[in-house]
C-alpha cells in the first residue's frame, strides 16, 4: 500500500486529530469524529460497514442464539486475511452479529447478559487493534495546550491505547444505563430553578413540608458552605439525585448531557464548573493561511487555576460524594472518585482516566514556558501503570470487585489490555477443558484464538488448537459439514485428519458423504488421508484375524458397516491404489474369519474401471494379466496378485458351495417302489414316474458332472496359483506377510479337504490318491501348512478312497494302479 494512502486511512482512525483526550463521547449523535469511508471506529453504528463494503454476508439462519454459529462462519468465509484493515472489518462484523442477535433475543424475552459481555469484548479488541495500526507522528506548529495534548497522543501509542480503553468503558456504561430508572429528569425535581423548596420557605410560602434544619438565608451557590447551613430537606434529596446522575453522565462520557442537566434545573454554576477543565486553544495564533472561518477560541486559558480550585472542591468532605467524584475525575483527584465506584468497570475507568489526566498535564507543563500554579503534591504522586491497575483490581478490598476481576470475561479483557496473550490463550484452554462450559462461550473463545492468530500475535499454538478442537466438538452434533470443515481447516494437518474423519464416520447416505467430502475440499482438508483413516478406523474396530470359524458365517451389522466404509476410499478415482490396499486388507480379514459372503461384498467394491485406472491401461484383461508382459511397479503388481488370489479363492469357495447344494438338494428323488400285488393302474403310473426320474437323473448327473469339473478346476487353480497362492516375494510389510502366512495355513488345508470331498463323491478315487503326492511335493511344500490334526484327517480321508478303489475293482491296487500296470512298471 502506498504510504500516502496508508497515512490517509489511518488518519481517519486517529480521533485525536479532531478533539483532545477529554472530547471523547460515545453518544453516537455527538461524536466529534469525522467518519470517512474506511473509518473503523468502535463507534460505528450497526450496518454501516455493510453499506460501505460490498461483501456478501448471509442473513442469520436461525432466529436464536444458535444462529451465531452460522453468522460468525459467514463472516470468516467472506474474508481472506491479507491486510490489518480486513481483520478490523471482521471484528466489526462480529460486533454487528452480536447486536442483531441481542435484538432478536430481547424480542423473545431471553437473557442477553452473556452476549452483551461478548459484544463489549469484541468492541475492546477492535479499538485496541485500531491503535496498534496507528503509527507515531511528530507534530509541528504547536500553539496551544490542546495542540500539545493532540501531539502527545500521536507520539505515545501506549497512552492512546489507554484513552481508547477509557472510551470503551464509557460506551459500555452508556449502553448499560439506557433503560435505568434515573434517566428521566422528572425524578429530580418538578421545577426548573435551583432549590425551589428552599426558595419557597425563604419567601414564606406555604409548604407542605418545612425543612428540619437551619436553613440558609441566601441562595447563592456558596451559601450552604459559607453560612454552615443547609438547604431544604426535599431540595437536598433532589440535589443528591441530580448530582448522582451528573456523575453517571460523566461516567458514560456524556459531558454535554451532564452540563445540560445542570442547566435544566437552574444550577448553571455547576455547568460552568464542568467546562473549566477544557484545554485552551486559540487558532488565531496561527498564520492567516492556516485559519478557517469556523475557527473559534476554545477551552479555559486559566485551566491551572481551575484545577487547583477543583481539587479543593473534590477534597471537601462537606460536599456531596458524587459531586466530589464528578470534579475529582476532571481534575485528577482519584481519592475523590473511588468511594463511589463499586464495580470493576468503574474502578478501572477511574484509574485509567487519572493516568491520562496526569500524563497530559505533565506533558503540557513540561513543554510550556508559562508559569503554572502548583498542583497538590498528591496529584503528581499518582504513578500507576495499566499493569498496576489490573493487579489492584484482582486484589481490591471489595470482594465483589475481586471476584469479578477473576471471572473469565474480565480476565480476557485484562489480558488484552496488558498484551499478555500467551497467558490468555493458556487460560482459555483450561476453561475449554471444562465439560460444563457453555457452548456459546466456547464459540467466543475459538474466535478469539482465530483473531489472535490472524493478528500475528505470538501464543501457545497447542493451547489454541485445543480450544478450536473443543469448539468443533460442539459443532459436530449440528451435523453441518460446512461448519465442521471450516474450523477443522484451522488446525494442523494431523488433527484435521483425525477430527474430520471422526465426523464423517457416522455419515451413511451417499448424499451425506458427498456433502461431507465437498465441504472438506472447499477448505483444502487432506481428503485422501481422511478417507483412508475412516476405513482404517473401521478395520481396527471390527476386524479380528482369527481362524476356526464355520464356512459361510453370517454377515453381522458390523460387517456391513465395514463394507460400507470402503465406499469412502473408492470415492476418488485417484485413490485407486489405496483402495486396493484397503479392500485387500478387509477381504483378507473376512477370509480368515470364514466370512465368505462378507469377503465377496468387500471384494466387489473394486470395479473393472478401478483396475484399468490402477494399471493405466484400458485394454488389459485382468484374467490374463499374469501371462501378459505388462510392465508394473512392484507394489502395484503385488496388489494385483493379492487381488487375483482372493478372486481365485472366493470363486473356489462359492463354487464348492453351489456344488454341495446341487448334490444334496437338487438330486431327483426316486419314486417309492410298489408292492408286488399293486394294482395295474398304479404300476403304470409308477413306470411312468420311473422313466421321468431316470431322465431327470441322467440330466442331473450330466449337470453335476460339469459342475464338479468346474469346481475341481477352480480348486486346483488355487493350489497351483502362479508363484504360489498368497506367496508375495516382494512383500516388505511384516504384518501383511504374517497375515498371508496365516491365511495359507487356514485356506490351503481347507482346499485339499474340499478337493477330496468332490473327487471322492464323484468316485474319482485315483485322483484322491494323487492328492497325497501334491501334499508331499517339495516344490510347493503344502505339507508345511498343515497342522498334525489336519494332516491326519486328510490322510484318513485318502485312506478311505484307497479302500474304495480296492472295493470297486479287483484289478486296482490301493494306489489306483492296475495289476498289469504294476507288472509293466516292474
PDB file of N, CA, C and O in Angstrom, residues 440-472:
ATOM      1  N   UNK A 440     -21.817 -21.432  23.708  1.00  0.00           N
ATOM      2  CA  UNK A 440     -21.661 -20.110  23.112  1.00  0.00           C
ATOM      3  C   UNK A 440     -20.374 -19.436  23.600  1.00  0.00           C
ATOM      4  O   UNK A 440     -19.707 -18.717  22.842  1.00  0.00           O
ATOM      5  N   UNK A 441     -20.020 -19.676  24.846  1.00  0.00           N
ATOM      6  CA  UNK A 441     -18.752 -19.124  25.344  1.00  0.00           C
ATOM      7  C   UNK A 441     -17.577 -19.813  24.665  1.00  0.00           C
ATOM      8  O   UNK A 441     -16.561 -19.178  24.375  1.00  0.00           O
ATOM      9  N   UNK A 442     -17.724 -21.099  24.379  1.00  0.00           N
ATOM     10  CA  UNK A 442     -16.675 -21.816  23.667  1.00  0.00           C
ATOM     11  C   UNK A 442     -16.531 -21.276  22.244  1.00  0.00           C
ATOM     12  O   UNK A 442     -15.417 -21.178  21.714  1.00  0.00           O
ATOM     13  N   UNK A 443     -17.664 -20.924  21.617  1.00  0.00           N
ATOM     14  CA  UNK A 443     -17.597 -20.287  20.295  1.00  0.00           C
ATOM     15  C   UNK A 443     -16.807 -18.984  20.378  1.00  0.00           C
ATOM     16  O   UNK A 443     -15.953 -18.690  19.528  1.00  0.00           O
ATOM     17  N   UNK A 444     -17.081 -18.218  21.415  1.00  0.00           N
ATOM     18  CA  UNK A 444     -16.389 -16.947  21.630  1.00  0.00           C
ATOM     19  C   UNK A 444     -14.883 -17.172  21.781  1.00  0.00           C
ATOM     20  O   UNK A 444     -14.061 -16.486  21.159  1.00  0.00           O
ATOM     21  N   UNK A 445     -14.505 -18.165  22.580  1.00  0.00           N
ATOM     22  CA  UNK A 445     -13.080 -18.458  22.796  1.00  0.00           C
ATOM     23  C   UNK A 445     -12.398 -18.870  21.495  1.00  0.00           C
ATOM     24  O   UNK A 445     -11.275 -18.443  21.200  1.00  0.00           O
ATOM     25  N   UNK A 446     -13.066 -19.714  20.713  1.00  0.00           N
ATOM     26  CA  UNK A 446     -12.470 -20.191  19.462  1.00  0.00           C
ATOM     27  C   UNK A 446     -12.206 -19.035  18.506  1.00  0.00           C
ATOM     28  O   UNK A 446     -11.144 -18.972  17.859  1.00  0.00           O
ATOM     29  N   UNK A 447     -13.137 -18.106  18.421  1.00  0.00           N
ATOM     30  CA  UNK A 447     -12.944 -16.980  17.508  1.00  0.00           C
ATOM     31  C   UNK A 447     -11.909 -15.992  18.050  1.00  0.00           C
ATOM     32  O   UNK A 447     -11.223 -15.320  17.269  1.00  0.00           O
ATOM     33  N   UNK A 448     -11.784 -15.917  19.355  1.00  0.00           N
ATOM     34  CA  UNK A 448     -10.687 -15.119  19.920  1.00  0.00           C
ATOM     35  C   UNK A 448      -9.343 -15.673  19.484  1.00  0.00           C
ATOM     36  O   UNK A 448      -8.426 -14.921  19.123  1.00  0.00           O
ATOM     37  N   UNK A 449      -9.213 -17.000  19.507  1.00  0.00           N
ATOM     38  CA  UNK A 449      -7.958 -17.630  19.075  1.00  0.00           C
ATOM     39  C   UNK A 449      -7.677 -17.305  17.615  1.00  0.00           C
ATOM     40  O   UNK A 449      -6.542 -16.965  17.247  1.00  0.00           O
ATOM     41  N   UNK A 450      -8.696 -17.388  16.774  1.00  0.00           N
ATOM     42  CA  UNK A 450      -8.501 -17.093  15.348  1.00  0.00           C
ATOM     43  C   UNK A 450      -8.087 -15.646  15.138  1.00  0.00           C
ATOM     44  O   UNK A 450      -7.200 -15.352  14.319  1.00  0.00           O
ATOM     45  N   UNK A 451      -8.689 -14.731  15.868  1.00  0.00           N
ATOM     46  CA  UNK A 451      -8.325 -13.314  15.748  1.00  0.00           C
ATOM     47  C   UNK A 451      -6.881 -13.101  16.180  1.00  0.00           C
ATOM     48  O   UNK A 451      -6.122 -12.364  15.534  1.00  0.00           O
ATOM     49  N   UNK A 452      -6.500 -13.743  17.273  1.00  0.00           N
ATOM     50  CA  UNK A 452      -5.117 -13.617  17.755  1.00  0.00           C
ATOM     51  C   UNK A 452      -4.139 -14.140  16.703  1.00  0.00           C
ATOM     52  O   UNK A 452      -3.091 -13.527  16.435  1.00  0.00           O
ATOM     53  N   UNK A 453      -4.466 -15.244  16.069  1.00  0.00           N
ATOM     54  CA  UNK A 453      -3.580 -15.801  15.038  1.00  0.00           C
ATOM     55  C   UNK A 453      -3.476 -14.883  13.845  1.00  0.00           C
ATOM     56  O   UNK A 453      -2.395 -14.621  13.320  1.00  0.00           O
ATOM     57  N   UNK A 454      -4.617 -14.391  13.383  1.00  0.00           N
ATOM     58  CA  UNK A 454      -4.612 -13.541  12.192  1.00  0.00           C
ATOM     59  C   UNK A 454      -3.937 -12.206  12.461  1.00  0.00           C
ATOM     60  O   UNK A 454      -3.450 -11.557  11.538  1.00  0.00           O
ATOM     61  N   UNK A 455      -3.910 -11.797  13.723  1.00  0.00           N
ATOM     62  CA  UNK A 455      -3.220 -10.559  14.070  1.00  0.00           C
ATOM     63  C   UNK A 455      -1.711 -10.764  14.173  1.00  0.00           C
ATOM     64  O   UNK A 455      -0.973  -9.801  14.367  1.00  0.00           O
ATOM     65  N   UNK A 456      -1.269 -12.019  14.027  1.00  0.00           N
ATOM     66  CA  UNK A 456       0.163 -12.309  14.087  1.00  0.00           C
ATOM     67  C   UNK A 456       0.736 -12.245  15.488  1.00  0.00           C
ATOM     68  O   UNK A 456       1.934 -12.009  15.667  1.00  0.00           O
ATOM     69  N   UNK A 457      -0.111 -12.470  16.489  1.00  0.00           N
ATOM     70  CA  UNK A 457       0.331 -12.384  17.881  1.00  0.00           C
ATOM     71  C   UNK A 457       0.874 -13.740  18.332  1.00  0.00           C
ATOM     72  O   UNK A 457       0.261 -14.772  18.104  1.00  0.00           O
ATOM     73  N   UNK A 458       2.020 -13.728  18.977  1.00  0.00           N
ATOM     74  CA  UNK A 458       2.631 -14.954  19.467  1.00  0.00           C
ATOM     75  C   UNK A 458       1.808 -15.532  20.615  1.00  0.00           C
ATOM     76  O   UNK A 458       1.398 -14.819  21.528  1.00  0.00           O
ATOM     77  N   UNK A 459       1.582 -16.840  20.558  1.00  0.00           N
ATOM     78  CA  UNK A 459       0.831 -17.513  21.616  1.00  0.00           C
ATOM     79  C   UNK A 459       1.151 -19.005  21.559  1.00  0.00           C
ATOM     80  O   UNK A 459       1.880 -19.464  20.672  1.00  0.00           O
ATOM     81  N   UNK A 460       0.610 -19.751  22.508  1.00  0.00           N
ATOM     82  CA  UNK A 460       0.809 -21.198  22.550  1.00  0.00           C
ATOM     83  C   UNK A 460      -0.105 -21.844  21.508  1.00  0.00           C
ATOM     84  O   UNK A 460      -1.323 -21.920  21.691  1.00  0.00           O
ATOM     85  N   UNK A 461       0.483 -22.323  20.416  1.00  0.00           N
ATOM     86  CA  UNK A 461      -0.317 -22.874  19.318  1.00  0.00           C
ATOM     87  C   UNK A 461      -1.076 -24.121  19.744  1.00  0.00           C
ATOM     88  O   UNK A 461      -2.218 -24.343  19.314  1.00  0.00           O
ATOM     89  N   UNK A 462      -0.469 -24.946  20.595  1.00  0.00           N
ATOM     90  CA  UNK A 462      -1.149 -26.167  21.041  1.00  0.00           C
ATOM     91  C   UNK A 462      -2.395 -25.841  21.853  1.00  0.00           C
ATOM     92  O   UNK A 462      -3.445 -26.471  21.694  1.00  0.00           O
ATOM     93  N   UNK A 463      -2.271 -24.845  22.720  1.00  0.00           N
ATOM     94  CA  UNK A 463      -3.428 -24.439  23.519  1.00  0.00           C
ATOM     95  C   UNK A 463      -4.522 -23.868  22.609  1.00  0.00           C
ATOM     96  O   UNK A 463      -5.707 -24.143  22.799  1.00  0.00           O
ATOM     97  N   UNK A 464      -4.114 -23.091  21.600  1.00  0.00           N
ATOM     98  CA  UNK A 464      -5.084 -22.545  20.657  1.00  0.00           C
ATOM     99  C   UNK A 464      -5.805 -23.642  19.891  1.00  0.00           C
ATOM    100  O   UNK A 464      -7.029 -23.582  19.694  1.00  0.00           O
ATOM    101  N   UNK A 465      -5.050 -24.643  19.463  1.00  0.00           N
ATOM    102  CA  UNK A 465      -5.673 -25.762  18.735  1.00  0.00           C
ATOM    103  C   UNK A 465      -6.657 -26.527  19.618  1.00  0.00           C
ATOM    104  O   UNK A 465      -7.699 -26.980  19.148  1.00  0.00           O
ATOM    105  N   UNK A 466      -6.310 -26.668  20.882  1.00  0.00           N
ATOM    106  CA  UNK A 466      -7.203 -27.368  21.810  1.00  0.00           C
ATOM    107  C   UNK A 466      -8.546 -26.650  21.909  1.00  0.00           C
ATOM    108  O   UNK A 466      -9.612 -27.286  21.896  1.00  0.00           O
ATOM    109  N   UNK A 467      -8.520 -25.342  21.979  1.00  0.00           N
ATOM    110  CA  UNK A 467      -9.752 -24.564  22.083  1.00  0.00           C
ATOM    111  C   UNK A 467     -10.610 -24.762  20.840  1.00  0.00           C
ATOM    112  O   UNK A 467     -11.828 -24.988  20.923  1.00  0.00           O
ATOM    113  N   UNK A 468      -9.980 -24.706  19.668  1.00  0.00           N
ATOM    114  CA  UNK A 468     -10.728 -24.879  18.422  1.00  0.00           C
ATOM    115  C   UNK A 468     -11.289 -26.298  18.338  1.00  0.00           C
ATOM    116  O   UNK A 468     -12.418 -26.515  17.882  1.00  0.00           O
ATOM    117  N   UNK A 469     -10.517 -27.284  18.781  1.00  0.00           N
ATOM    118  CA  UNK A 469     -10.996 -28.664  18.766  1.00  0.00           C
ATOM    119  C   UNK A 469     -12.232 -28.820  19.663  1.00  0.00           C
ATOM    120  O   UNK A 469     -13.195 -29.520  19.296  1.00  0.00           O
ATOM    121  N   UNK A 470     -12.204 -28.194  20.819  1.00  0.00           N
ATOM    122  CA  UNK A 470     -13.360 -28.275  21.726  1.00  0.00           C
ATOM    123  C   UNK A 470     -14.579 -27.611  21.092  1.00  0.00           C
ATOM    124  O   UNK A 470     -15.712 -28.082  21.267  1.00  0.00           O
ATOM    125  N   UNK A 471     -14.351 -26.541  20.349  1.00  0.00           N
ATOM    126  CA  UNK A 471     -15.474 -25.889  19.671  1.00  0.00           C
ATOM    127  C   UNK A 471     -16.022 -26.791  18.568  1.00  0.00           C
ATOM    128  O   UNK A 471     -17.236 -26.881  18.373  1.00  0.00           O
ATOM    129  N   UNK A 472     -15.148 -27.477  17.874  1.00  0.00           N
ATOM    130  CA  UNK A 472     -15.601 -28.401  16.824  1.00  0.00           C
ATOM    131  C   UNK A 472     -16.463 -29.506  17.426  1.00  0.00           C
ATOM    132  O   UNK A 472     -17.448 -29.939  16.820  1.00  0.00           O
TER     133      UNK A 472
END
